[in-house]
Tab-separated table of C-alpha atoms in Angstrom:
chain	number	residue	atom	x	y	z
A	1	MET	CA	9.370	-8.144	-1.903
A	2	ARG	CA	12.109	-6.309	-0.017
A	3	THR	CA	15.159	-5.426	-2.032
A	4	ASP	CA	17.321	-3.879	0.720
A	5	SER	CA	18.163	-4.037	4.410
A	6	SER	CA	16.318	-1.958	7.001
A	7	ARG	CA	19.680	-0.723	8.291
A	8	ALA	CA	20.681	0.806	4.962
A	9	PRO	CA	19.294	4.308	5.781
A	10	ILE	CA	21.410	4.385	8.975
A	11	ARG	CA	24.549	3.469	6.994
A	12	SER	CA	23.794	6.164	4.433
A	13	CYS	CA	23.385	8.874	7.072
A	14	THR	CA	26.584	7.779	8.812
A	15	ARG	CA	28.593	7.912	5.601
A	16	LEU	CA	27.331	11.372	4.703
A	17	VAL	CA	28.081	12.707	8.189
A	18	VAL	CA	31.636	11.290	8.029
A	19	THR	CA	32.070	12.829	4.588
A	20	SER	CA	30.921	16.238	5.815
A	21	LEU	CA	33.305	16.100	8.790
A	22	ALA	CA	36.187	15.142	6.500
A	23	VAL	CA	35.530	18.059	4.152
A	24	GLY	CA	35.272	20.448	7.108
A	25	ALA	CA	38.545	19.218	8.595
A	26	ILE	CA	40.356	19.613	5.296
A	27	ALA	CA	39.015	23.112	4.792
A	28	SER	CA	40.122	24.029	8.306
A	29	LYS	CA	43.658	22.751	7.657
A	30	LEU	CA	43.905	24.703	4.425
A	31	GLN	CA	42.871	27.909	6.171
A	32	THR	CA	45.193	27.533	9.198
A	33	TRP	CA	48.324	28.779	7.477
A	34	SER	CA	46.725	31.735	5.700
A	35	SER	CA	44.776	32.895	8.782
A	36	SER	CA	47.756	32.919	11.178
A	37	PRO	CA	49.574	36.288	11.771
A	38	SER	CA	52.989	34.880	10.896
A	39	GLY	CA	51.639	33.404	7.733
A	40	LEU	CA	50.041	36.680	6.650
A	41	ALA	CA	53.234	38.625	7.427
A	42	ARG	CA	55.386	36.305	5.376
A	43	LEU	CA	52.934	36.517	2.509
A	44	ALA	CA	52.956	40.346	2.619
A	45	ASN	CA	56.787	40.560	2.662
A	46	ALA	CA	57.070	38.142	-0.223
A	47	ARG	CA	54.629	40.121	-2.335
A	48	ALA	CA	56.338	43.464	-1.486
A	49	LYS	CA	59.707	42.148	-2.617
A	50	ASN	CA	58.110	40.454	-5.649
A	51	GLU	CA	59.713	37.245	-4.533
A	52	PRO	CA	58.253	33.781	-4.348
A	53	MET	CA	57.536	32.799	-0.790
A	54	SER	CA	59.442	29.783	0.437
A	55	LEU	CA	57.707	27.077	2.413
A	56	SER	CA	59.193	24.389	4.528
A	57	PRO	CA	59.192	20.860	3.060
A	58	THR	CA	56.882	19.747	5.864
A	59	ARG	CA	54.310	22.452	5.073
A	60	ILE	CA	54.485	21.687	1.325
A	61	LEU	CA	53.884	17.989	2.042
A	62	ARG	CA	50.899	18.809	4.244
A	63	GLN	CA	49.328	20.994	1.563
A	64	GLN	CA	49.810	18.332	-1.089
A	65	MET	CA	48.278	15.687	1.170
A	66	ALA	CA	45.351	17.977	1.897
A	67	ARG	CA	44.724	18.552	-1.813
A	68	VAL	CA	44.834	14.822	-2.550
A	69	LEU	CA	42.480	14.043	0.311
A	70	LEU	CA	40.055	16.744	-0.760
A	71	LEU	CA	40.062	15.379	-4.313
A	72	MET	CA	39.384	11.856	-3.039
A	73	VAL	CA	36.438	13.033	-0.948
A	74	LEU	CA	34.946	15.024	-3.834
A	75	LEU	CA	35.201	11.949	-6.074
A	76	TRP	CA	33.788	9.689	-3.385
A	77	ILE	CA	30.577	11.679	-2.789
A	78	PRO	CA	29.033	11.090	-6.280
A	79	ALA	CA	30.005	7.416	-6.180
A	80	LEU	CA	28.469	7.032	-2.738
A	81	TRP	CA	25.284	8.759	-3.853
A	82	ALA	CA	24.995	6.550	-6.922
A	83	ALA	CA	25.552	3.372	-4.896
A	84	GLU	CA	22.962	4.295	-2.313
A	85	HIS	CA	20.381	5.164	-4.986
A	86	ALA	CA	21.011	2.338	-7.470
A	87	ALA	CA	17.821	0.970	-8.995
A	88	LYS	CA	16.633	-2.576	-8.349
A	89	SER	CA	15.380	-4.582	-11.323
A	90	VAL	CA	12.320	-6.843	-11.260
A	91	LEU	CA	11.357	-9.002	-14.241
A	92	VAL	CA	7.733	-10.179	-14.271
A	93	LEU	CA	6.725	-13.054	-16.548
A	94	TYR	CA	3.037	-13.562	-17.341
A	95	GLY	CA	1.433	-16.460	-19.125
A	96	ASP	CA	-0.723	-14.637	-21.688
A	97	THR	CA	-1.121	-11.082	-22.905
A	98	GLU	CA	-4.936	-11.087	-22.950
A	99	VAL	CA	-5.820	-12.365	-19.473
A	100	PRO	CA	-7.825	-9.677	-17.609
A	101	ALA	CA	-6.635	-10.987	-14.226
A	102	TYR	CA	-3.065	-9.953	-15.024
A	103	LYS	CA	-4.190	-6.391	-15.693
A	104	ILE	CA	-5.560	-6.269	-12.144
A	105	PHE	CA	-2.660	-8.133	-10.548
A	106	ASP	CA	0.173	-6.159	-12.185
A	107	PRO	CA	-0.454	-2.603	-10.867
A	108	ALA	CA	-1.076	-3.971	-7.374
A	109	LEU	CA	2.203	-5.929	-7.525
A	110	ARG	CA	4.161	-2.855	-8.661
A	111	GLU	CA	2.629	-0.654	-5.990
A	112	ALA	CA	3.483	-3.120	-3.224
A	113	VAL	CA	7.076	-3.688	-4.421
A	114	SER	CA	7.766	0.036	-4.736
A	115	ALA	CA	6.331	0.698	-1.287
A	116	ALA	CA	8.499	-2.012	0.296
A	117	SER	CA	11.774	-0.798	-1.249
A	118	LYS	CA	13.616	2.422	-0.432
A	119	ASP	CA	15.479	2.088	-3.724
A	120	ARG	CA	14.064	3.003	-7.091
A	121	VAL	CA	12.591	-0.095	-8.756
A	122	VAL	CA	12.652	-0.725	-12.504
A	123	PHE	CA	10.085	-3.231	-13.788
A	124	TYR	CA	10.391	-5.329	-16.939
A	125	THR	CA	7.407	-7.326	-18.226
A	126	GLU	CA	7.362	-10.266	-20.617
A	127	TYR	CA	4.637	-12.677	-21.751
A	128	VAL	CA	5.303	-16.374	-22.316
A	129	ASN	CA	2.119	-16.900	-24.396
A	130	VAL	CA	2.450	-20.690	-24.372
A	131	PRO	CA	-1.298	-21.246	-25.023
A	132	ARG	CA	-1.021	-19.175	-28.216
A	133	PHE	CA	2.401	-20.410	-29.328
A	134	PRO	CA	2.835	-23.953	-27.927
A	135	GLU	CA	5.364	-25.071	-30.557
A	136	GLN	CA	8.822	-25.886	-29.216
A	137	LYS	CA	10.533	-23.593	-31.726
A	138	GLN	CA	8.414	-20.689	-30.508
A	139	GLN	CA	9.435	-21.336	-26.910
A	140	ASP	CA	13.088	-21.621	-27.948
A	141	ALA	CA	12.765	-18.292	-29.732
A	142	PHE	CA	11.336	-16.714	-26.568
A	143	VAL	CA	14.262	-18.024	-24.515
A	144	ALA	CA	16.651	-16.518	-27.072
A	145	LEU	CA	14.810	-13.212	-26.742
A	146	LEU	CA	15.194	-13.248	-22.965
A	147	ARG	CA	18.903	-13.975	-23.324
A	148	GLU	CA	19.329	-11.093	-25.748
A	149	ARG	CA	17.473	-8.622	-23.553
A	150	TYR	CA	18.632	-9.628	-20.095
A	151	GLY	CA	21.867	-11.560	-20.576
A	152	ASN	CA	23.985	-8.548	-19.588
A	153	ARG	CA	21.452	-6.962	-17.261
A	154	LYS	CA	21.284	-7.682	-13.543
A	155	ILE	CA	17.832	-8.894	-12.513
A	156	ASP	CA	17.334	-8.807	-8.743
A	157	VAL	CA	14.020	-10.696	-8.618
A	158	LEU	CA	12.153	-12.839	-11.151
A	159	VAL	CA	8.373	-13.105	-10.697
A	160	ALA	CA	6.441	-15.841	-12.536
A	161	VAL	CA	2.710	-15.126	-12.550
A	162	GLY	CA	0.304	-17.927	-13.381
A	163	PRO	CA	0.826	-21.646	-14.074
A	164	ALA	CA	1.991	-21.195	-17.689
A	165	ALA	CA	4.770	-18.771	-16.753
A	166	PHE	CA	5.844	-20.813	-13.730
A	167	ASP	CA	5.904	-24.095	-15.656
A	168	PHE	CA	7.923	-22.431	-18.409
A	169	ILE	CA	10.544	-21.125	-15.969
A	170	SER	CA	10.711	-24.452	-14.136
A	171	SER	CA	11.158	-26.506	-17.303
A	172	ARG	CA	13.754	-24.349	-19.065
A	173	LYS	CA	17.146	-25.092	-17.545
A	174	ASP	CA	18.806	-23.083	-20.331
A	175	LEU	CA	17.140	-19.852	-19.303
A	176	VAL	CA	19.674	-17.103	-18.703
A	177	LEU	CA	18.028	-15.828	-15.512
A	178	THR	CA	19.182	-18.737	-13.376
A	179	ASN	CA	20.668	-16.672	-10.526
A	180	ALA	CA	17.698	-14.450	-9.803
A	181	PRO	CA	15.487	-15.578	-6.895
A	182	LEU	CA	12.116	-16.788	-8.143
A	183	VAL	CA	8.798	-15.582	-6.703
A	184	HIS	CA	5.500	-17.042	-7.892
A	185	GLY	CA	2.077	-15.471	-8.142
A	186	LEU	CA	-1.414	-16.890	-8.782
A	187	LEU	CA	-0.177	-20.431	-8.268
A	188	SER	CA	-2.024	-23.161	-6.414
A	189	THR	CA	-0.381	-25.015	-3.552
A	190	ALA	CA	-0.510	-28.286	-5.497
A	191	ARG	CA	1.205	-26.780	-8.539
A	192	MET	CA	3.919	-25.252	-6.371
A	193	GLN	CA	4.626	-28.599	-4.689
A	194	ASN	CA	4.826	-30.393	-8.031
A	195	HIS	CA	7.569	-28.028	-9.168
A	196	ALA	CA	9.760	-27.681	-6.096
A	197	SER	CA	12.798	-25.578	-6.937
A	198	SER	CA	15.824	-24.415	-4.983
A	199	ARG	CA	15.397	-21.051	-6.693
A	200	LEU	CA	11.903	-20.580	-5.298
A	201	ALA	CA	12.133	-17.742	-2.792
A	202	ALA	CA	8.501	-17.345	-1.845
A	203	GLY	CA	4.986	-16.907	-3.132
A	204	VAL	CA	1.355	-16.623	-2.139
A	205	PRO	CA	-0.413	-19.943	-2.836
A	206	VAL	CA	-4.021	-19.482	-3.853
A	207	ASP	CA	-7.081	-21.695	-4.004
A	208	PHE	CA	-9.604	-20.447	-6.555
A	209	GLY	CA	-12.449	-22.238	-4.835
A	210	GLY	CA	-13.643	-24.873	-7.272
A	211	ILE	CA	-15.459	-27.119	-4.810
A	212	ALA	CA	-16.424	-24.158	-2.635
A	213	THR	CA	-18.212	-22.545	-5.583
A	214	ILE	CA	-19.898	-25.817	-6.548
A	215	GLU	CA	-21.183	-26.370	-3.003
A	216	LEU	CA	-22.441	-22.773	-2.937
A	217	ALA	CA	-24.293	-23.327	-6.223
A	218	LEU	CA	-25.952	-26.508	-4.930
A	219	ARG	CA	-27.049	-24.716	-1.756
A	220	LEU	CA	-28.588	-21.934	-3.837
A	221	HIS	CA	-30.293	-24.520	-6.058
A	222	PRO	CA	-31.441	-27.289	-3.686
A	223	GLU	CA	-33.642	-28.704	-6.444
A	224	ALA	CA	-30.649	-29.341	-8.717
A	225	GLN	CA	-30.301	-32.923	-9.917
A	226	ARG	CA	-27.532	-32.471	-12.464
A	227	LEU	CA	-24.091	-30.829	-12.231
A	228	VAL	CA	-22.278	-30.069	-15.500
A	229	LEU	CA	-18.550	-29.289	-15.291
A	230	VAL	CA	-17.032	-27.569	-18.348
A	231	THR	CA	-13.258	-27.457	-18.909
A	232	GLY	CA	-11.174	-26.908	-22.025
A	233	GLY	CA	-8.093	-28.435	-23.580
A	234	GLY	CA	-4.418	-27.805	-22.908
A	235	ASP	CA	-2.658	-27.826	-19.561
A	236	PHE	CA	-5.100	-25.354	-18.036
A	237	GLY	CA	-8.143	-27.428	-18.953
A	238	HIS	CA	-6.627	-30.787	-18.026
A	239	GLY	CA	-5.451	-29.446	-14.686
A	240	TRP	CA	-8.921	-28.237	-13.820
A	241	GLU	CA	-10.494	-31.503	-14.970
A	242	GLN	CA	-8.273	-33.605	-12.707
A	243	ARG	CA	-8.894	-31.332	-9.769
A	244	LEU	CA	-12.675	-31.303	-10.247
A	245	ARG	CA	-12.885	-35.089	-10.609
A	246	ALA	CA	-11.102	-35.474	-7.267
A	247	GLU	CA	-13.089	-32.771	-5.475
A	248	THR	CA	-16.552	-33.777	-6.704
A	249	ALA	CA	-16.154	-37.484	-5.924
A	250	LYS	CA	-17.878	-36.866	-2.576
A	251	LEU	CA	-20.959	-35.547	-4.409
A	252	ALA	CA	-21.608	-38.843	-6.170
A	253	GLY	CA	-25.108	-40.050	-5.327
A	254	LYS	CA	-26.307	-36.531	-4.479
A	255	VAL	CA	-26.372	-35.163	-8.027
A	256	LYS	CA	-25.624	-36.546	-11.465
A	257	ILE	CA	-22.175	-35.280	-12.503
A	258	GLU	CA	-21.318	-34.755	-16.163
A	259	PHE	CA	-17.984	-33.555	-17.572
A	260	LEU	CA	-17.716	-31.615	-20.830
A	261	THR	CA	-13.955	-31.561	-21.384
A	262	GLY	CA	-12.133	-30.339	-24.480
A	263	VAL	CA	-15.287	-29.934	-26.558
A	264	PRO	CA	-15.208	-27.626	-29.618
A	265	THR	CA	-16.896	-24.332	-28.752
A	266	SER	CA	-19.700	-24.613	-31.313
A	267	LYS	CA	-20.684	-28.087	-30.091
A	268	LEU	CA	-20.333	-27.017	-26.444
A	269	LEU	CA	-22.671	-24.044	-26.863
A	270	GLU	CA	-25.202	-26.234	-28.611
A	271	GLY	CA	-25.178	-28.695	-25.717
A	272	LEU	CA	-25.477	-25.978	-23.056
A	273	SER	CA	-28.490	-24.463	-24.787
A	274	ALA	CA	-30.312	-27.818	-24.557
A	275	LEU	CA	-29.708	-28.466	-20.842
A	276	PRO	CA	-32.821	-29.572	-18.947
A	277	PRO	CA	-34.225	-27.825	-15.862
A	278	LYS	CA	-32.725	-28.525	-12.431
A	279	THR	CA	-29.192	-28.289	-13.863
A	280	VAL	CA	-26.256	-26.236	-12.569
A	281	VAL	CA	-23.096	-25.518	-14.575
A	282	PHE	CA	-19.613	-24.830	-13.220
A	283	THR	CA	-16.700	-23.702	-15.401
A	284	PRO	CA	-13.337	-21.949	-14.986
A	285	GLY	CA	-13.413	-21.109	-18.695
A	286	TYR	CA	-10.638	-22.179	-21.029
A	287	PHE	CA	-7.770	-20.965	-23.181
A	288	THR	CA	-8.096	-23.698	-25.805
A	289	ASP	CA	-11.185	-25.627	-26.870
A	290	GLY	CA	-11.395	-29.114	-28.328
A	291	ALA	CA	-10.821	-27.816	-31.859
A	292	GLY	CA	-7.601	-26.069	-30.858
A	293	ASP	CA	-9.115	-22.587	-31.092
A	294	VAL	CA	-7.496	-20.128	-28.666
A	295	THR	CA	-9.402	-17.653	-26.524
A	296	VAL	CA	-9.280	-16.384	-22.930
A	297	PRO	CA	-11.389	-17.807	-20.080
A	298	ARG	CA	-13.502	-14.664	-19.633
A	299	ASP	CA	-14.563	-14.640	-23.291
A	300	ALA	CA	-15.281	-18.374	-23.161
A	301	VAL	CA	-17.530	-17.897	-20.118
A	302	ALA	CA	-19.320	-14.966	-21.767
A	303	ALA	CA	-20.090	-17.132	-24.805
A	304	MET	CA	-21.395	-19.941	-22.580
A	305	THR	CA	-23.653	-17.739	-20.463
A	306	ALA	CA	-25.186	-16.237	-23.604
A	307	ARG	CA	-26.386	-19.687	-24.735
A	308	SER	CA	-26.765	-21.794	-21.591
A	309	ALA	CA	-30.218	-22.835	-20.434
A	310	ALA	CA	-28.840	-23.407	-16.906
A	311	PRO	CA	-27.182	-20.978	-14.461
A	312	ILE	CA	-23.374	-20.872	-14.714
A	313	TYR	CA	-21.036	-20.483	-11.738
A	314	THR	CA	-17.340	-19.577	-11.980
A	315	PRO	CA	-14.425	-19.227	-9.520
A	316	TYR	CA	-12.800	-16.072	-10.971
A	317	GLU	CA	-13.654	-12.448	-10.218
A	318	THR	CA	-12.834	-11.421	-13.785
A	319	HIS	CA	-15.741	-13.568	-15.013
A	320	LEU	CA	-18.254	-11.495	-13.088
A	321	GLY	CA	-20.219	-9.307	-15.455
A	322	THR	CA	-20.238	-11.914	-18.229
A	323	GLY	CA	-23.650	-13.251	-17.239
A	324	ALA	CA	-22.306	-15.821	-14.769
A	325	VAL	CA	-24.112	-15.949	-11.428
A	326	GLY	CA	-20.893	-15.731	-9.412
A	327	GLY	CA	-18.837	-17.919	-7.127
A	328	VAL	CA	-16.376	-18.011	-4.249
A	329	VAL	CA	-13.725	-15.697	-5.670
A	330	THR	CA	-10.397	-14.219	-4.599
A	331	THR	CA	-9.556	-10.706	-5.768
A	332	PHE	CA	-6.517	-10.461	-8.013
A	333	GLY	CA	-5.642	-7.020	-6.695
A	334	ALA	CA	-5.291	-8.380	-3.168
A	335	LEU	CA	-3.114	-11.226	-4.447
A	336	GLY	CA	-0.909	-8.741	-6.278
A	337	HIS	CA	-0.389	-6.701	-3.108
A	338	GLN	CA	0.382	-9.810	-1.045
A	339	THR	CA	2.897	-11.093	-3.603
A	340	GLY	CA	4.634	-7.731	-3.905
A	341	ALA	CA	4.881	-7.329	-0.143
A	342	ILE	CA	6.954	-10.516	0.274
């Protein structure tokens, strides 16, 4: 995410060299009169007679011009320094405060942006939290907050990380940050195409490997006769459900496919604990269950693995260590570096 031109260092050096030459030339002009023999003699005679020394109008004009020029140069140097070292501002919007993936993505993004820019970079971070506060009045209040904080502040780049943040930015035409170029992170290619925007500068599309993980699980369990796909409610859950129905259509006839979508957590855990042998479970986790209870995908997966009678596979690296077997995962740190390096 480059915030300046590669030729800027050359311009800076050139300006400083010109400034130094100008100061040297002025100093030389100011010393010419006092260092010349005739000048020194006239100064000595004037002092001996206690008389003010007269100067020609031309010499007086030259001295006044030299003083003005010297003052202009001295005022120009701090302004030039400040302009060349002005900070760039990056506002990063995340979907939820509790998602572990963002805690991996964010430091990698900051490191990559800072490394790509010769200017100092100031980061601002905000959380949309739509899964926790889906009411329209809450979203309006968040927009008002952004206006209050950033209405009079220049934002050079706006980064929307995750589907919730990107959908929020794309749907709010009244958002104050309409002139900042938009970069997306952790967004699938399909989601990016569905929300084409003239503001969209760039992004790193990602595929979290739903079907790839399912095919891996079936290879590791060739005896499997049943595939259970668990998704939650809300936009996150419905998006995954639609994707999995399309991707697993080719598996029909090979295994029995069962969807558990938007089920309350207590009922879901009860069903998973009673699964028969030769069953494999795939889940991306969920933010909201069928009862409207809010959680984060990692915690949802941890609860499922603690009760499931069948092995559980997942497409996210942050779900490893919860008891899930694993999956075809992409590291969030690598995605953060790639997004920041744009």
